[in-house]
mmCIF file of C-alpha atoms in Angstrom:
data_model
loop_
_atom_site.group_PDB
_atom_site.id
_atom_site.type_symbol
_atom_site.label_atom_id
_atom_site.label_comp_id
_atom_site.label_asym_id
_atom_site.label_seq_id
_atom_site.Cartn_x
_atom_site.Cartn_y
_atom_site.Cartn_z
ATOM 1 C CA MET A 1 -20.393 -5.438 -23.123
ATOM 2 C CA SER A 2 -19.912 -8.538 -21.029
ATOM 3 C CA ILE A 3 -16.381 -9.157 -19.835
ATOM 4 C CA TYR A 4 -16.654 -12.832 -20.696
ATOM 5 C CA MET A 5 -15.426 -13.286 -24.240
ATOM 6 C CA GLY A 6 -16.820 -16.745 -24.534
ATOM 7 C CA VAL A 7 -17.631 -19.950 -22.706
ATOM 8 C CA PHE A 8 -14.731 -22.347 -22.480
ATOM 9 C CA LYS A 9 -16.852 -25.315 -21.417
ATOM 10 C CA CYS A 10 -20.235 -26.058 -20.001
ATOM 11 C CA ARG A 11 -20.079 -28.032 -16.777
ATOM 12 C CA GLY A 12 -21.573 -31.400 -17.497
ATOM 13 C CA GLY A 13 -21.491 -33.622 -20.591
ATOM 14 C CA ILE A 14 -24.153 -34.680 -23.096
ATOM 15 C CA SER A 15 -27.692 -33.911 -22.012
ATOM 16 C CA GLY A 16 -28.838 -36.406 -19.435
ATOM 17 C CA GLU A 17 -25.340 -37.452 -18.390
ATOM 18 C CA MET A 18 -23.701 -36.726 -15.046
ATOM 19 C CA PRO A 19 -21.113 -33.913 -15.025
ATOM 20 C CA SER A 20 -17.702 -35.156 -16.139
ATOM 21 C CA ASN A 21 -15.882 -32.479 -14.133
ATOM 22 C CA LYS A 22 -14.467 -33.929 -10.905
ATOM 23 C CA SER A 23 -13.616 -30.533 -9.461
ATOM 24 C CA VAL A 24 -13.714 -30.365 -5.671
ATOM 25 C CA SER A 25 -15.974 -27.317 -5.922
ATOM 26 C CA ASP A 26 -19.016 -26.393 -7.963
ATOM 27 C CA ALA A 27 -17.891 -22.747 -7.945
ATOM 28 C CA PRO A 28 -17.253 -21.378 -11.456
ATOM 29 C CA ILE A 29 -13.682 -21.256 -12.722
ATOM 30 C CA THR A 30 -12.449 -18.296 -14.802
ATOM 31 C CA GLN A 31 -9.427 -18.527 -17.094
ATOM 32 C CA PHE A 32 -7.669 -15.314 -18.150
ATOM 33 C CA VAL A 33 -5.832 -15.861 -21.439
ATOM 34 C CA ASN A 34 -3.620 -13.880 -23.826
ATOM 35 C CA CYS A 35 -1.899 -12.088 -20.948
ATOM 36 C CA ARG A 36 1.509 -11.543 -19.366
ATOM 37 C CA ILE A 37 1.281 -12.181 -15.651
ATOM 38 C CA LEU A 38 3.738 -10.865 -13.057
ATOM 39 C CA LYS A 39 5.033 -13.901 -11.241
ATOM 40 C CA ASN A 40 8.392 -14.801 -9.704
ATOM 41 C CA HIS A 41 9.610 -11.258 -10.379
ATOM 42 C CA ARG A 42 9.071 -11.385 -14.130
ATOM 43 C CA LEU A 43 6.325 -11.008 -16.697
ATOM 44 C CA GLN A 44 5.546 -14.290 -18.354
ATOM 45 C CA TRP A 45 3.031 -15.486 -20.898
ATOM 46 C CA GLU A 46 0.793 -17.647 -18.784
ATOM 47 C CA ASP A 47 -2.927 -18.041 -18.175
ATOM 48 C CA LEU A 48 -4.380 -16.989 -14.835
ATOM 49 C CA TRP A 49 -7.007 -19.239 -13.242
ATOM 50 C CA VAL A 50 -9.411 -18.042 -10.553
ATOM 51 C CA ARG A 51 -11.984 -19.825 -8.394
ATOM 52 C CA GLU A 52 -13.783 -18.678 -5.247
ATOM 53 C CA GLY A 53 -11.734 -15.509 -5.051
ATOM 54 C CA LYS A 54 -8.360 -17.300 -5.115
ATOM 55 C CA ILE A 55 -5.612 -17.894 -7.680
ATOM 56 C CA LEU A 56 -5.893 -21.509 -8.782
ATOM 57 C CA SER A 57 -3.148 -23.933 -9.820
ATOM 58 C CA PRO A 58 -3.987 -25.282 -13.291
ATOM 59 C CA GLU A 59 -1.955 -28.433 -12.669
ATOM 60 C CA LYS A 60 -3.987 -29.232 -9.566
ATOM 61 C CA LEU A 61 -7.163 -28.469 -11.487
ATOM 62 C CA PHE A 62 -6.283 -30.626 -14.501
ATOM 63 C CA PHE A 63 -4.569 -33.592 -12.942
ATOM 64 C CA ASP A 64 -6.018 -33.854 -9.430
ATOM 65 C CA GLU A 65 -9.549 -32.653 -10.071
ATOM 66 C CA GLU A 66 -9.890 -33.199 -13.825
ATOM 67 C CA GLY A 67 -11.583 -29.815 -13.892
ATOM 68 C CA PHE A 68 -11.943 -27.176 -16.573
ATOM 69 C CA ALA A 69 -12.722 -23.491 -16.951
ATOM 70 C CA ASP A 70 -16.296 -22.235 -17.066
ATOM 71 C CA HIS A 71 -15.410 -18.800 -18.409
ATOM 72 C CA LYS A 72 -12.590 -17.523 -20.563
ATOM 73 C CA VAL A 73 -11.438 -13.877 -20.576
ATOM 74 C CA ASP A 74 -9.247 -12.637 -23.447
ATOM 75 C CA CYS A 75 -6.913 -9.973 -22.016
ATOM 76 C CA GLY A 76 -5.683 -8.726 -25.395
ATOM 77 C CA ASN A 77 -1.934 -9.035 -24.665
ATOM 78 C CA LYS A 78 -2.195 -6.889 -21.542
ATOM 79 C CA ILE A 79 -0.305 -7.197 -18.255
ATOM 80 C CA ILE A 80 -1.849 -8.754 -15.145
ATOM 81 C CA ALA A 81 -0.163 -7.679 -11.920
ATOM 82 C CA PRO A 82 -1.089 -8.072 -8.248
ATOM 83 C CA GLY A 83 -3.467 -5.400 -6.950
ATOM 84 C CA LEU A 84 -1.669 -2.279 -5.773
ATOM 85 C CA ILE A 85 -1.395 -1.579 -2.024
ATOM 86 C CA ASP A 86 -1.082 1.930 -0.542
ATOM 87 C CA VAL A 87 0.161 1.967 3.073
ATOM 88 C CA GLN A 88 0.131 5.772 3.401
ATOM 89 C CA ILE A 89 -2.931 7.643 2.170
ATOM 90 C CA ASN A 90 -4.461 10.465 4.218
ATOM 91 C CA GLY A 91 -7.646 10.794 2.193
ATOM 92 C CA GLY A 92 -8.757 12.102 -1.168
ATOM 93 C CA TYR A 93 -11.738 13.336 -3.177
ATOM 94 C CA GLY A 94 -12.627 15.824 -0.454
ATOM 95 C CA ILE A 95 -12.339 13.259 2.363
ATOM 96 C CA ASP A 96 -9.834 13.696 5.215
ATOM 97 C CA PHE A 97 -9.414 10.552 7.324
ATOM 98 C CA SER A 98 -8.144 12.667 10.249
ATOM 99 C CA GLN A 99 -11.408 14.601 10.558
ATOM 100 C CA ALA A 100 -13.978 13.220 12.994
ATOM 101 C CA SER A 101 -16.867 13.882 10.599
ATOM 102 C CA GLY A 102 -20.415 12.740 11.147
ATOM 103 C CA ASP A 103 -19.976 9.593 9.065
ATOM 104 C CA ILE A 104 -16.334 8.508 9.068
ATOM 105 C CA ARG A 105 -17.029 5.115 7.508
ATOM 106 C CA ARG A 106 -18.869 6.651 4.579
ATOM 107 C CA GLY A 107 -15.882 8.895 3.862
ATOM 108 C CA VAL A 108 -13.473 5.963 3.899
ATOM 109 C CA ALA A 109 -15.836 4.002 1.658
ATOM 110 C CA GLN A 110 -15.940 6.888 -0.816
ATOM 111 C CA VAL A 111 -12.143 6.951 -1.130
ATOM 112 C CA ALA A 112 -12.006 3.133 -1.234
ATOM 113 C CA LYS A 113 -14.379 3.151 -4.198
ATOM 114 C CA LYS A 114 -12.547 5.860 -6.140
ATOM 115 C CA ILE A 115 -9.036 4.396 -5.800
ATOM 116 C CA LEU A 116 -10.148 1.233 -7.605
ATOM 117 C CA GLU A 117 -9.675 3.123 -10.857
ATOM 118 C CA HIS A 118 -6.006 3.578 -9.940
ATOM 119 C CA GLY A 119 -5.479 -0.161 -9.426
ATOM 120 C CA VAL A 120 -5.461 -0.001 -5.614
ATOM 121 C CA THR A 121 -7.137 -3.070 -4.121
ATOM 122 C CA SER A 122 -6.006 -2.601 -0.486
ATOM 123 C CA PHE A 123 -4.898 0.370 1.604
ATOM 124 C CA CYS A 124 -4.078 1.722 5.048
ATOM 125 C CA PRO A 125 -6.107 4.852 5.900
ATOM 126 C CA THR A 126 -3.556 7.197 7.464
ATOM 127 C CA LEU A 127 -4.188 9.597 10.350
ATOM 128 C CA VAL A 128 -1.795 12.526 10.798
ATOM 129 C CA THR A 129 -0.941 14.080 14.175
ATOM 130 C CA SER A 130 -4.205 14.877 15.967
ATOM 131 C CA PRO A 131 -5.483 15.472 19.523
ATOM 132 C CA PRO A 132 -6.426 12.345 21.517
ATOM 133 C CA ASP A 133 -10.180 12.949 21.170
ATOM 134 C CA ILE A 134 -9.865 12.673 17.371
ATOM 135 C CA TYR A 135 -8.045 9.328 17.651
ATOM 136 C CA HIS A 136 -10.629 8.066 20.144
ATOM 137 C CA LYS A 137 -13.451 8.918 17.726
ATOM 138 C CA VAL A 138 -11.860 7.870 14.435
ATOM 139 C CA ILE A 139 -9.850 4.726 15.219
ATOM 140 C CA PRO A 140 -12.882 2.606 16.265
ATOM 141 C CA GLU A 141 -14.621 3.552 13.005
ATOM 142 C CA LEU A 142 -11.802 2.509 10.654
ATOM 143 C CA ARG A 143 -12.182 -1.239 10.713
ATOM 144 C CA VAL A 144 -10.210 -3.846 8.798
ATOM 145 C CA GLN A 145 -12.389 -5.171 5.991
ATOM 146 C CA ASP A 146 -12.126 -7.056 2.727
ATOM 147 C CA GLY A 147 -12.453 -5.235 -0.554
ATOM 148 C CA GLY A 148 -15.066 -5.840 -3.225
ATOM 149 C CA PRO A 149 -17.268 -4.018 -5.729
ATOM 150 C CA GLU A 150 -17.897 -1.364 -3.075
ATOM 151 C CA GLY A 151 -14.207 -0.462 -2.817
ATOM 152 C CA ALA A 152 -10.636 -1.409 -1.951
ATOM 153 C CA GLY A 153 -10.029 -3.395 1.232
ATOM 154 C CA VAL A 154 -8.839 -1.773 4.467
ATOM 155 C CA LEU A 155 -5.719 -3.509 5.807
ATOM 156 C CA GLY A 156 -5.531 -1.456 8.993
ATOM 157 C CA ILE A 157 -4.805 2.105 10.062
ATOM 158 C CA HIS A 158 -1.475 3.885 9.687
ATOM 159 C CA LEU A 159 -1.004 6.301 12.607
ATOM 160 C CA GLU A 160 1.553 8.892 11.484
ATOM 161 C CA GLY A 161 2.273 10.783 14.705
ATOM 162 C CA PRO A 162 1.900 12.363 17.204
ATOM 163 C CA PHE A 163 5.116 10.863 18.682
ATOM 164 C CA ILE A 164 7.383 12.696 16.259
ATOM 165 C CA SER A 165 10.102 15.363 16.262
ATOM 166 C CA GLU A 166 9.205 19.017 16.697
ATOM 167 C CA GLN A 167 12.035 19.989 14.330
ATOM 168 C CA LYS A 168 10.937 17.564 11.606
ATOM 169 C CA ARG A 169 7.187 17.787 12.060
ATOM 170 C CA GLY A 170 6.631 18.952 8.461
ATOM 171 C CA ALA A 171 2.910 19.654 8.040
ATOM 172 C CA HIS A 172 1.998 18.154 11.433
ATOM 173 C CA PRO A 173 0.571 20.751 13.883
ATOM 174 C CA PRO A 174 3.095 21.326 16.706
ATOM 175 C CA LYS A 175 0.531 21.819 19.478
ATOM 176 C CA PHE A 176 -0.615 18.183 19.211
ATOM 177 C CA LEU A 177 2.835 16.556 19.250
ATOM 178 C CA ARG A 178 3.493 14.217 22.184
ATOM 179 C CA THR A 179 6.399 12.516 23.906
ATOM 180 C CA PHE A 180 6.599 9.205 25.748
ATOM 181 C CA LYS A 181 6.368 10.678 29.244
ATOM 182 C CA ALA A 182 4.800 7.673 30.962
ATOM 183 C CA GLY A 183 7.301 5.166 29.630
ATOM 184 C CA GLY A 184 5.963 4.254 26.200
ATOM 185 C CA VAL A 185 3.092 1.804 26.380
ATOM 186 C CA ALA A 186 0.842 3.915 28.637
ATOM 187 C CA ASP A 187 1.361 6.907 26.352
ATOM 188 C CA LEU A 188 0.227 4.888 23.336
ATOM 189 C CA MET A 189 -3.010 3.839 24.992
ATOM 190 C CA GLU A 190 -3.708 7.268 26.467
ATOM 191 C CA THR A 191 -3.245 8.927 23.089
ATOM 192 C CA TYR A 192 -4.857 6.428 20.716
ATOM 193 C CA GLY A 193 -7.451 4.872 23.020
ATOM 194 C CA HIS A 194 -6.803 1.386 21.693
ATOM 195 C CA LEU A 195 -4.774 -0.266 18.959
ATOM 196 C CA ASP A 196 -7.424 -2.495 17.384
ATOM 197 C CA ASN A 197 -7.307 -2.293 13.578
ATOM 198 C CA VAL A 198 -3.951 -0.470 13.646
ATOM 199 C CA ALA A 199 -1.460 -1.784 11.074
ATOM 200 C CA MET A 200 1.371 0.748 11.376
ATOM 201 C CA VAL A 201 2.651 3.561 13.595
ATOM 202 C CA THR A 202 5.174 6.195 12.507
ATOM 203 C CA LEU A 203 7.291 7.627 15.333
ATOM 204 C CA ALA A 204 10.625 9.322 15.978
ATOM 205 C CA PRO A 205 13.016 6.811 17.616
ATOM 206 C CA GLU A 206 15.161 9.486 19.304
ATOM 207 C CA LEU A 207 12.313 10.358 21.681
ATOM 208 C CA ALA A 208 12.993 9.226 25.263
ATOM 209 C CA ASN A 209 11.281 5.924 26.159
ATOM 210 C CA SER A 210 10.510 5.135 22.499
ATOM 211 C CA ALA A 211 12.200 1.724 22.739
ATOM 212 C CA ALA A 212 9.461 0.334 25.001
ATOM 213 C CA ALA A 213 6.790 1.635 22.633
ATOM 214 C CA ILE A 214 8.514 0.083 19.616
ATOM 215 C CA ARG A 215 8.795 -3.293 21.353
ATOM 216 C CA GLU A 216 5.155 -3.167 22.444
ATOM 217 C CA LEU A 217 3.849 -2.263 19.002
ATOM 218 C CA SER A 218 5.960 -4.779 17.092
ATOM 219 C CA GLY A 219 5.036 -7.443 19.654
ATOM 220 C CA ARG A 220 1.394 -6.825 18.761
ATOM 221 C CA GLY A 221 2.146 -7.358 15.076
ATOM 222 C CA ILE A 222 1.969 -3.620 14.302
ATOM 223 C CA ALA A 223 4.625 -2.373 11.872
ATOM 224 C CA VAL A 224 6.721 0.400 13.402
ATOM 225 C CA SER A 225 7.969 3.039 10.986
ATOM 226 C CA LEU A 226 10.645 5.658 11.588
ATOM 227 C CA GLY A 227 9.829 9.143 10.343
ATOM 228 C CA HIS A 228 9.484 12.855 11.086
ATOM 229 C CA SER A 229 12.679 12.366 13.010
ATOM 230 C CA MET A 230 16.067 13.852 13.906
ATOM 231 C CA ALA A 231 17.512 10.393 14.629
ATOM 232 C CA ASP A 232 21.113 9.597 13.785
ATOM 233 C CA LEU A 233 22.033 6.221 12.302
ATOM 234 C CA SER A 234 22.806 4.525 15.628
ATOM 235 C CA GLN A 235 19.413 5.555 17.039
ATOM 236 C CA ALA A 236 17.714 4.274 13.892
ATOM 237 C CA GLU A 237 19.622 0.979 14.070
ATOM 238 C CA GLU A 238 18.667 0.527 17.732
ATOM 239 C CA ALA A 239 15.015 1.082 16.772
ATOM 240 C CA VAL A 240 15.271 -1.617 14.091
ATOM 241 C CA GLN A 241 16.850 -3.984 16.617
ATOM 242 C CA ASN A 242 13.820 -3.300 18.841
ATOM 243 C CA GLY A 243 11.428 -4.199 16.020
ATOM 244 C CA ALA A 244 11.031 -1.188 13.686
ATOM 245 C CA MET A 245 10.976 -2.199 10.017
ATOM 246 C CA PHE A 246 9.849 0.727 7.846
ATOM 247 C CA ILE A 247 10.914 4.288 7.029
ATOM 248 C CA THR A 248 8.160 6.814 6.360
ATOM 249 C CA HIS A 249 8.671 8.772 3.101
ATOM 250 C CA LEU A 250 12.452 8.405 2.850
ATOM 251 C CA PHE A 251 14.421 11.684 2.647
ATOM 252 C CA ASN A 252 11.395 13.764 3.667
ATOM 253 C CA ALA A 253 11.145 15.030 7.282
ATOM 254 C CA MET A 254 14.433 13.502 8.478
ATOM 255 C CA LEU A 255 18.075 14.516 8.741
ATOM 256 C CA PRO A 256 19.672 14.789 5.301
ATOM 257 C CA PHE A 257 22.269 12.202 4.333
ATOM 258 C CA HIS A 258 25.734 13.090 5.634
ATOM 259 C CA HIS A 259 28.853 11.055 4.925
ATOM 260 C CA ARG A 260 29.890 10.911 8.604
ATOM 261 C CA ASP A 261 26.423 10.106 9.895
ATOM 262 C CA PRO A 262 23.906 9.174 7.223
ATOM 263 C CA GLY A 263 20.994 9.255 9.678
ATOM 264 C CA ILE A 264 17.880 7.166 9.014
ATOM 265 C CA VAL A 265 18.798 7.030 5.313
ATOM 266 C CA GLY A 266 21.814 4.925 6.313
ATOM 267 C CA LEU A 267 19.526 2.031 7.239
ATOM 268 C CA LEU A 268 19.370 1.175 3.524
ATOM 269 C CA THR A 269 22.942 -0.131 3.651
ATOM 270 C CA SER A 270 23.426 -0.700 7.401
ATOM 271 C CA ASP A 271 25.313 -3.812 8.523
ATOM 272 C CA ARG A 272 23.533 -3.787 11.893
ATOM 273 C CA ILE A 273 20.162 -5.056 10.677
ATOM 274 C CA PRO A 274 19.354 -8.309 12.539
ATOM 275 C CA PRO A 275 19.777 -11.476 10.432
ATOM 276 C CA GLY A 276 16.677 -12.467 8.526
ATOM 277 C CA ARG A 277 15.169 -8.991 8.854
ATOM 278 C CA MET A 278 14.444 -6.477 6.083
ATOM 279 C CA VAL A 279 14.051 -2.720 6.359
ATOM 280 C CA TYR A 280 11.504 -1.264 3.942
ATOM 281 C CA TYR A 281 11.168 2.391 3.041
ATOM 282 C CA GLY A 282 8.377 4.472 1.559
ATOM 283 C CA MET A 283 8.938 6.689 -1.459
ATOM 284 C CA ILE A 284 6.538 9.362 -2.721
ATOM 285 C CA ALA A 285 7.350 9.105 -6.435
ATOM 286 C CA ASP A 286 5.270 12.087 -7.509
ATOM 287 C CA GLY A 287 8.091 14.108 -9.080
ATOM 288 C CA ILE A 288 7.825 16.687 -6.264
ATOM 289 C CA HIS A 289 8.723 15.134 -2.908
ATOM 290 C CA THR A 290 11.886 13.383 -4.100
ATOM 291 C CA HIS A 291 14.339 14.383 -6.827
ATOM 292 C CA PRO A 292 14.752 11.656 -9.474
ATOM 293 C CA ALA A 293 18.457 11.335 -8.619
ATOM 294 C CA ALA A 294 17.646 10.727 -4.933
ATOM 295 C CA LEU A 295 15.015 8.178 -5.913
ATOM 296 C CA ARG A 296 17.574 6.385 -8.095
ATOM 297 C CA ILE A 297 20.165 6.382 -5.300
ATOM 298 C CA ALA A 298 17.706 4.771 -2.875
ATOM 299 C CA HIS A 299 16.472 2.203 -5.380
ATOM 300 C CA ARG A 300 19.954 1.140 -6.449
ATOM 301 C CA ALA A 301 21.140 0.917 -2.843
ATOM 302 C CA HIS A 302 18.220 -1.232 -1.654
ATOM 303 C CA PRO A 303 15.757 -2.188 -4.424
ATOM 304 C CA ALA A 304 14.020 -4.964 -2.472
ATOM 305 C CA GLY A 305 12.918 -2.554 0.265
ATOM 306 C CA LEU A 306 11.331 0.188 -1.818
ATOM 307 C CA VAL A 307 7.604 0.696 -1.186
ATOM 308 C CA LEU A 308 5.736 3.231 -3.297
ATOM 309 C CA VAL A 309 3.248 5.325 -1.314
ATOM 310 C CA THR A 310 1.042 8.194 -2.420
ATOM 311 C CA ASP A 311 0.829 10.116 0.884
ATOM 312 C CA ALA A 312 -2.271 11.498 -0.823
ATOM 313 C CA VAL A 313 -4.296 14.187 0.916
ATOM 314 C CA THR A 314 -7.879 15.413 0.788
ATOM 315 C CA ALA A 315 -7.311 17.232 -2.482
ATOM 316 C CA MET A 316 -6.354 14.169 -4.532
ATOM 317 C CA GLY A 317 -8.912 14.151 -7.331
ATOM 318 C CA LEU A 318 -10.066 17.721 -6.584
ATOM 319 C CA PRO A 319 -9.287 21.060 -8.294
ATOM 320 C CA PRO A 320 -6.719 23.572 -6.957
ATOM 321 C CA GLY A 321 -7.685 25.637 -3.909
ATOM 322 C CA GLN A 322 -7.853 25.391 -0.116
ATOM 323 C CA HIS A 323 -8.540 22.081 1.627
ATOM 324 C CA THR A 324 -7.890 20.512 5.045
ATOM 325 C CA LEU A 325 -5.437 17.902 6.295
ATOM 326 C CA GLY A 326 -6.117 16.942 9.894
ATOM 327 C CA GLN A 327 -6.069 20.166 11.894
ATOM 328 C CA GLN A 328 -4.325 22.200 9.170
ATOM 329 C CA GLN A 329 -5.398 24.176 6.107
ATOM 330 C CA ILE A 330 -3.562 23.272 2.903
ATOM 331 C CA ASP A 331 -3.249 25.011 -0.460
ATOM 332 C CA ILE A 332 -3.217 23.053 -3.713
ATOM 333 C CA GLN A 333 -1.210 24.781 -6.416
ATOM 334 C CA GLY A 334 -0.853 22.680 -9.537
ATOM 335 C CA LEU A 335 0.590 19.328 -8.401
ATOM 336 C CA HIS A 336 1.889 20.790 -5.107
ATOM 337 C CA ALA A 337 0.132 20.627 -1.722
ATOM 338 C CA TYR A 338 1.418 23.191 0.814
ATOM 339 C CA VAL A 339 0.547 24.112 4.397
ATOM 340 C CA ALA A 340 -1.508 27.271 3.816
ATOM 341 C CA GLY A 341 0.645 30.409 3.735
ATOM 342 C CA THR A 342 3.944 28.459 3.651
ATOM 343 C CA THR A 343 6.154 26.507 1.257
ATOM 344 C CA THR A 344 6.038 23.368 3.462
ATOM 345 C CA LEU A 345 4.904 20.356 1.470
ATOM 346 C CA SER A 346 1.830 18.685 2.925
ATOM 347 C CA GLY A 347 1.347 15.288 1.384
ATOM 348 C CA SER A 348 0.671 14.773 -2.303
ATOM 349 C CA ILE A 349 -2.204 14.655 -4.748
ATOM 350 C CA ALA A 350 -0.649 11.804 -6.724
ATOM 351 C CA THR A 351 -2.453 8.548 -7.417
ATOM 352 C CA MET A 352 -0.736 5.168 -7.046
ATOM 353 C CA ASP A 353 -0.715 4.331 -10.759
ATOM 354 C CA MET A 354 0.848 7.752 -11.429
ATOM 355 C CA CYS A 355 3.589 6.956 -8.889
ATOM 356 C CA VAL A 356 4.268 3.581 -10.541
ATOM 357 C CA ARG A 357 4.643 5.207 -13.962
ATOM 358 C CA HIS A 358 6.855 8.031 -12.655
ATOM 359 C CA PHE A 359 9.079 5.617 -10.714
ATOM 360 C CA ARG A 360 9.499 3.419 -13.777
ATOM 361 C CA GLU A 361 10.342 6.402 -15.958
ATOM 362 C CA VAL A 362 12.875 8.179 -13.763
ATOM 363 C CA SER A 363 14.548 5.168 -12.145
ATOM 364 C CA GLY A 364 15.018 3.182 -15.322
ATOM 365 C CA CYS A 365 13.883 0.086 -13.440
ATOM 366 C CA THR A 366 12.015 -2.787 -15.048
ATOM 367 C CA VAL A 367 8.242 -2.864 -15.359
ATOM 368 C CA GLU A 368 8.300 -5.757 -12.916
ATOM 369 C CA ALA A 369 10.250 -3.791 -10.296
ATOM 370 C CA ALA A 370 7.932 -0.795 -10.579
ATOM 371 C CA LEU A 371 4.831 -2.938 -10.103
ATOM 372 C CA GLU A 372 6.304 -4.981 -7.231
ATOM 373 C CA ALA A 373 7.206 -1.755 -5.373
ATOM 374 C CA ALA A 374 3.459 -1.063 -5.190
ATOM 375 C CA SER A 375 2.267 -4.624 -4.540
ATOM 376 C CA LEU A 376 4.709 -7.292 -3.328
ATOM 377 C CA HIS A 377 6.853 -5.013 -1.164
ATOM 378 C CA PRO A 378 4.023 -3.390 0.830
ATOM 379 C CA ALA A 379 2.513 -6.853 1.318
ATOM 380 C CA GLN A 380 5.848 -8.136 2.646
ATOM 381 C CA LEU A 381 6.123 -5.114 4.936
ATOM 382 C CA LEU A 382 2.712 -5.874 6.447
ATOM 383 C CA ASP A 383 3.473 -9.635 6.571
ATOM 384 C CA ILE A 384 0.531 -10.497 4.297
ATOM 385 C CA SER A 385 2.422 -11.685 1.189
ATOM 386 C CA HIS A 386 1.011 -15.170 1.755
ATOM 387 C CA ARG A 387 -2.336 -13.775 0.580
ATOM 388 C CA LYS A 388 -1.778 -10.347 -1.027
ATOM 389 C CA GLY A 389 0.765 -8.738 -3.328
ATOM 390 C CA THR A 390 1.488 -11.798 -5.490
ATOM 391 C CA LEU A 391 -0.220 -14.033 -8.028
ATOM 392 C CA GLU A 392 0.997 -17.232 -6.399
ATOM 393 C CA TYR A 393 -1.425 -20.153 -6.223
ATOM 394 C CA GLY A 394 -3.769 -19.930 -3.259
ATOM 395 C CA THR A 395 -3.452 -16.170 -2.777
ATOM 396 C CA ASP A 396 -6.339 -13.719 -3.017
ATOM 397 C CA ALA A 397 -7.307 -12.976 -6.621
ATOM 398 C CA ASP A 398 -6.785 -9.232 -6.255
ATOM 399 C CA PHE A 399 -5.172 -8.012 -9.454
ATOM 400 C CA VAL A 400 -4.978 -5.234 -11.978
ATOM 401 C CA VAL A 401 -4.949 -5.346 -15.795
ATOM 402 C CA LEU A 402 -2.647 -2.748 -17.385
ATOM 403 C CA ASP A 403 -1.553 -1.801 -20.881
ATOM 404 C CA ASP A 404 2.086 -1.321 -21.879
ATOM 405 C CA THR A 405 2.072 2.304 -20.670
ATOM 406 C CA LEU A 406 1.149 0.964 -17.199
ATOM 407 C CA THR A 407 -2.259 2.595 -17.451
ATOM 408 C CA VAL A 408 -4.874 0.714 -15.437
ATOM 409 C CA ARG A 409 -7.567 -0.827 -17.638
ATOM 410 C CA GLU A 410 -9.360 -3.122 -15.163
ATOM 411 C CA THR A 411 -9.259 -3.867 -11.441
ATOM 412 C CA TYR A 412 -10.293 -7.152 -9.808
ATOM 413 C CA ILE A 413 -10.850 -8.064 -6.169
ATOM 414 C CA ALA A 414 -11.401 -11.704 -5.165
ATOM 415 C CA GLY A 415 -11.591 -12.535 -8.863
ATOM 416 C CA GLN A 416 -14.458 -10.134 -9.495
ATOM 417 C CA GLN A 417 -14.139 -7.157 -11.810
ATOM 418 C CA VAL A 418 -14.702 -4.052 -9.661
ATOM 419 C CA TRP A 419 -13.642 -1.350 -12.127
ATOM 420 C CA ARG A 420 -13.140 -1.056 -15.868
ATOM 421 C CA LYS A 421 -11.864 1.902 -17.897
#
């Protein structure tokens, strides 16, 4: 069945007359009606207008251009929210981004296509701790690209490791961990090869010479995240003052909260964050990595900084059994992913829409807050909220249509339907 429920107007007047529409563009205009759109932090009954892949201002269209809609889509009282953004996803559907396979791009494309059904329109392919030769092979292949019918867009790579703590390595293989021996910047280039297409790097700020690396990365516009770390609060605060702005999977692989030194967790309420700066933090809301009470504590302490991530591994979308994550074997048992032969958690098999629903349920937050944690907040973290993560006029028309249970019904990229339930 065609998505278009009817034609709102035919461009042009009576046969033989010149078109009456004074629109600045001949591109078709689509009007989404009978919907609640997430805008200005609340759901509101309002039509959504799209032209040439962008959200269009109806006032500008009506009064400046005297234009009209070409197509009208009845959304049946559903919710329209910005497309979801996942800044930490290691793979899925049998694909491991940290494996230098024969066709790396095809693997990324396969995951990009499948996550459309979970409302994800943009993501950061994440590489776990690996030897330098893996980075040198994989990083050049994972290029930033726009999304479309072929799959979600790639915003840049998230490099999680290898400059992390031995004690808090989690599922990261210890033999590939590195320190900043050469003073920071040289170590980055020696390990990764180059930083083109890199959006984020997770590191442990207590490592010697990390400050220079943090300054270099943030100076290049790369988000620095603190994680897999033994850092105390003062070390974490110093890292933020040097440019760090994110915390990788809060509570996991870091010192536990202590009342005399809350560690990295203390950044959520620190009074030493530079003026005008925000610290964001990732939460794996899969019901396994973080207890609901801990999730509620974090959200109530710092709601504007919460970023939902899946931390999904190869086995997302696959049956239980043995799979790989980087250089490690992992076991999938039910909804748990473990390093083979241990009880160490190794990423998740949760999907982003599942995380949104679980977060909403256990936190008691509003529908708006749950959706913004997976759209607006990651866009703000990556400094792309002027084009992604909102439905403001002029932004990219990447959005998701959901029912009242927050189940994804349709996914759009650049105003084009790319998936439908």
